[in-house]
Coordinates of C-alpha atoms in Angstrom, one line a residue:
M1 CA 186.2 51.0 133.8
K2 CA 188.8 48.6 133.4
A3 CA 187.4 46.5 135.6
F4 CA 183.5 47.2 134.4
F5 CA 184.2 45.8 130.8
K6 CA 186.1 43.2 132.0
T7 CA 183.8 41.2 133.7
Y8 CA 180.4 42.0 131.5
W9 CA 182.4 41.9 127.8
K10 CA 180.7 38.5 127.4
T11 CA 177.5 39.7 128.3
L12 CA 178.0 42.9 125.8
L13 CA 178.7 41.1 122.9
F14 CA 176.2 38.7 123.7
F15 CA 173.7 40.9 123.3
G16 CA 175.6 43.5 120.5
V17 CA 175.4 40.3 118.4
V18 CA 171.9 39.8 118.6
G19 CA 171.2 43.2 117.9
L20 CA 172.9 42.8 114.9
I21 CA 170.6 39.7 114.1
G22 CA 167.7 40.8 115.7
G23 CA 168.0 44.5 113.8
W24 CA 169.0 43.2 110.2
F25 CA 166.1 40.0 110.4
S26 CA 163.4 43.1 111.8
G27 CA 164.2 45.2 108.7
L28 CA 163.9 42.5 106.5
Y29 CA 159.6 42.6 107.3
A30 CA 159.5 46.3 108.4
L31 CA 158.7 47.6 105.1
E32 CA 156.4 44.7 104.7
S33 CA 154.3 46.2 107.5
Y34 CA 153.9 50.0 106.5
P35 CA 150.9 50.7 104.2
P36 CA 151.6 50.0 100.9
Q37 CA 150.9 53.6 99.5
M38 CA 154.5 54.3 102.3
Q39 CA 156.3 51.0 100.8
R40 CA 156.4 53.1 97.5
E41 CA 157.0 56.0 98.5
M42 CA 159.9 54.7 100.0
L43 CA 160.8 52.9 96.8
A44 CA 160.8 55.4 95.2
Q45 CA 163.6 57.0 97.1
G46 CA 166.4 53.9 97.5
V47 CA 165.2 52.7 100.8
N48 CA 164.9 49.1 99.9
D49 CA 164.6 45.4 102.3
T50 CA 168.5 45.4 102.4
T51 CA 169.0 48.8 103.5
V52 CA 166.6 48.9 106.4
A53 CA 168.1 45.5 107.2
L54 CA 171.6 47.3 107.5
T55 CA 170.3 50.4 109.3
M56 CA 168.5 48.3 111.9
A57 CA 171.1 46.3 112.5
I58 CA 173.6 49.1 113.0
Q59 CA 171.3 50.9 115.6
S60 CA 169.3 47.6 117.4
A61 CA 173.3 46.0 117.8
T62 CA 174.4 50.2 119.3
Y63 CA 171.0 49.4 121.5
G64 CA 172.3 46.3 123.4
L65 CA 176.1 47.4 123.5
V66 CA 175.5 51.3 125.0
L67 CA 172.3 50.6 126.5
G68 CA 173.8 46.8 127.9
A69 CA 176.6 48.1 130.2
A70 CA 174.4 51.6 131.1
G71 CA 171.6 49.2 132.6
I72 CA 174.1 47.0 134.4
W73 CA 175.6 49.7 136.4
L74 CA 172.6 51.4 136.6
G75 CA 171.1 48.3 137.2
R76 CA 174.1 46.9 139.4
K77 CA 173.3 51.1 141.7
V78 CA 169.4 49.7 142.7
G79 CA 169.9 45.7 143.3
L80 CA 168.4 45.0 140.1
W81 CA 171.2 43.1 138.6
K82 CA 171.9 39.4 139.4
D83 CA 175.3 38.2 138.1
E84 CA 173.6 34.5 138.7
R85 CA 176.2 31.9 136.3
H86 CA 173.6 29.1 136.5
I87 CA 170.1 28.8 136.0
T88 CA 167.7 27.8 138.8
K89 CA 164.4 26.1 138.5
K90 CA 162.5 28.3 139.9
A91 CA 162.7 31.3 138.0
L92 CA 162.3 28.8 134.6
L93 CA 159.5 27.3 136.2
A94 CA 157.9 31.1 136.1
A95 CA 159.5 32.6 133.0
L96 CA 158.1 29.7 130.9
V97 CA 154.3 29.6 132.8
I98 CA 154.6 33.3 131.8
S99 CA 155.7 32.3 128.1
L100 CA 152.5 29.7 127.6
I101 CA 149.9 32.5 129.4
G102 CA 151.6 35.3 127.4
G103 CA 151.5 33.2 124.3
L104 CA 147.9 32.7 124.8
G105 CA 147.5 36.0 125.6
F106 CA 148.5 37.8 122.7
F107 CA 146.2 36.0 121.0
L108 CA 143.5 34.7 122.3
P109 CA 141.8 39.2 122.9
D110 CA 142.0 39.7 119.4
Q111 CA 140.0 36.2 118.7
L112 CA 137.4 36.3 122.2
F113 CA 137.0 40.5 122.3
F114 CA 139.1 42.2 120.3
G115 CA 138.3 41.3 116.3
K116 CA 135.1 42.1 116.8
Y117 CA 135.5 45.4 117.1
E118 CA 138.8 46.0 115.2
P119 CA 138.3 43.4 112.7
A120 CA 141.1 44.1 111.1
L121 CA 143.2 43.0 113.7
L122 CA 142.0 39.4 112.3
D123 CA 142.9 40.2 109.4
T124 CA 146.3 40.1 110.1
Y125 CA 146.4 36.8 111.2
A126 CA 145.3 36.4 107.2
V127 CA 149.8 35.9 107.1
K128 CA 151.8 33.1 108.5
P129 CA 154.2 34.6 109.7
T130 CA 157.9 34.4 107.4
I131 CA 161.1 33.2 109.2
P132 CA 162.5 36.8 109.1
Y133 CA 159.5 37.5 111.3
L134 CA 159.9 35.1 114.0
L135 CA 163.7 35.2 114.0
A136 CA 162.9 39.2 114.5
T137 CA 160.6 38.7 117.5
I138 CA 162.9 36.0 119.2
S139 CA 166.6 38.3 119.3
Y140 CA 164.7 41.5 118.8
G141 CA 162.2 41.5 121.0
A142 CA 162.7 38.8 123.6
V143 CA 166.8 40.1 124.2
I144 CA 166.9 44.0 123.1
E145 CA 163.7 45.3 123.1
E146 CA 164.6 43.6 127.5
V147 CA 167.7 45.1 127.7
M148 CA 166.5 48.4 126.6
M149 CA 162.9 49.1 128.6
R150 CA 163.7 46.7 131.5
L151 CA 167.6 46.5 132.4
F152 CA 168.6 50.4 131.1
L153 CA 164.6 52.0 131.6
M154 CA 163.3 49.8 134.0
S155 CA 166.8 50.3 136.5
L156 CA 167.2 54.4 135.6
V157 CA 163.9 55.1 136.5
A158 CA 164.2 52.8 139.5
F159 CA 168.2 55.2 140.6
V160 CA 166.3 58.3 139.7
L161 CA 163.4 57.8 142.4
H162 CA 166.1 56.3 144.6
L163 CA 167.9 59.3 144.4
L164 CA 165.2 61.5 145.1
F165 CA 163.0 60.1 147.8
E166 CA 165.4 57.9 149.8
R167 CA 168.1 59.4 149.4
K168 CA 168.5 58.7 153.2
R169 CA 168.1 54.8 152.4
M170 CA 171.5 52.6 151.7
E171 CA 169.4 50.4 149.7
V172 CA 166.6 51.1 147.4
S173 CA 163.1 50.0 148.7
T174 CA 160.6 47.9 147.1
A175 CA 158.3 50.4 146.2
V176 CA 161.2 52.1 144.2
L177 CA 161.1 48.9 142.1
V178 CA 157.7 48.2 141.6
V179 CA 156.5 51.8 140.8
A180 CA 160.0 51.5 138.2
N181 CA 158.1 48.2 136.9
V182 CA 154.8 49.9 136.6
V183 CA 156.9 52.4 134.2
S184 CA 159.0 50.8 132.2
A185 CA 155.8 48.4 131.4
L186 CA 153.4 51.1 130.4
L187 CA 156.6 53.0 128.6
F188 CA 156.8 49.8 127.2
A189 CA 153.4 49.3 125.8
A190 CA 153.7 52.9 124.5
G191 CA 156.4 52.6 121.8
H192 CA 154.5 49.5 120.0
L193 CA 151.6 52.2 119.6
P194 CA 153.3 53.9 115.7
V195 CA 153.8 49.9 114.8
N196 CA 149.6 49.6 115.2
E197 CA 149.1 53.0 114.6
L198 CA 150.9 52.2 110.8
Q199 CA 149.1 49.0 110.6
F200 CA 145.3 49.9 111.9
G201 CA 144.9 53.3 112.8
L202 CA 144.5 54.4 116.5
T203 CA 141.4 54.1 117.3
P204 CA 140.4 54.1 121.2
M205 CA 139.9 50.0 120.9
I206 CA 143.0 49.8 119.2
V207 CA 145.1 52.2 121.7
F208 CA 143.4 49.9 125.2
R209 CA 144.9 46.8 123.3
C210 CA 148.3 47.9 123.4
F211 CA 148.4 49.1 126.7
L212 CA 146.3 46.5 128.4
L213 CA 148.4 43.2 126.0
N214 CA 152.1 45.2 126.5
G215 CA 151.4 46.7 129.8
V216 CA 150.2 43.0 131.6
F217 CA 153.7 41.1 129.9
G218 CA 156.0 44.5 130.4
L219 CA 154.5 44.2 134.6
A220 CA 155.4 40.0 133.9
F221 CA 158.7 40.4 132.3
G222 CA 159.9 43.5 135.1
W223 CA 158.5 41.4 138.1
L224 CA 161.6 38.3 136.4
Y225 CA 163.7 40.8 136.1
R226 CA 163.3 42.4 139.4
K227 CA 163.0 39.3 140.8
F228 CA 165.3 37.3 139.0
G229 CA 167.1 38.0 136.8
L230 CA 167.7 39.7 133.0
R231 CA 167.7 36.2 132.0
Y232 CA 164.1 34.9 132.7
A233 CA 162.2 38.3 131.9
M234 CA 163.9 37.5 128.3
I235 CA 163.5 34.0 128.0
A236 CA 159.3 34.7 128.7
H237 CA 159.3 37.5 127.0
G238 CA 160.9 34.9 123.9
G239 CA 158.8 32.0 124.9
C240 CA 155.5 34.6 124.6
H241 CA 156.3 35.2 121.0
V242 CA 156.7 31.4 120.4
V243 CA 154.5 30.4 121.4
S244 CA 152.0 33.4 119.8
K245 CA 153.4 31.8 116.2
L246 CA 153.4 28.2 117.2
I247 CA 149.5 28.4 117.7
W248 CA 149.4 31.5 115.0
I249 CA 151.1 29.0 112.5
L250 CA 149.4 25.5 113.4
F251 CA 146.4 26.7 114.3
L252 CA 145.1 29.6 112.4

């Protein structure tokens, strides 16, 4: 255990610090995303932006440290964690391509299809992203969500499936890793349902949109994690947010 933390303390420190930053900025804009009635009720109870931001900062830093450590341990067991020290061109190019496709994929479907059936989706584009929102998506979204969903959850699912169905195999099969990616992607999409419910209500079209968009990109991030390493899943996740928000700011 001592050797483990000696080896990965810098990585875990990075997860913790980014978790503090991402949680803080997520909390600053969290109240804005709630319906007006809920905002009034929370403010009446003494809950304001600062208390929400502090709570979320501590929470996300804990996720980064605890789930990060567990995820690295599990990832090493199933062969998903990679101790790369240098960025490779092929992997970086794959992450950047997914960033571009993902950024367009978060934007175009709403404009060309989903917005026709759910006008509330288009209404959200009327307000430009704030600085706290941008920082939150890049830090919490790109780093902490990847720690939770890919590093920890995908590795855990692969570990459990290997124990259940591949005890006689020394190495985890590709099939198990693919299934683990699918499961984590579906849960990643499902994790966005509460926010969608608050903003739009859970109509069949909203649920379909949530699973389609978040699920597909979750699969892409999981593929990057399996193929090249966690850092590239983080780069792609953050890149998707950057591209989509730039389109939002510059062209809408």
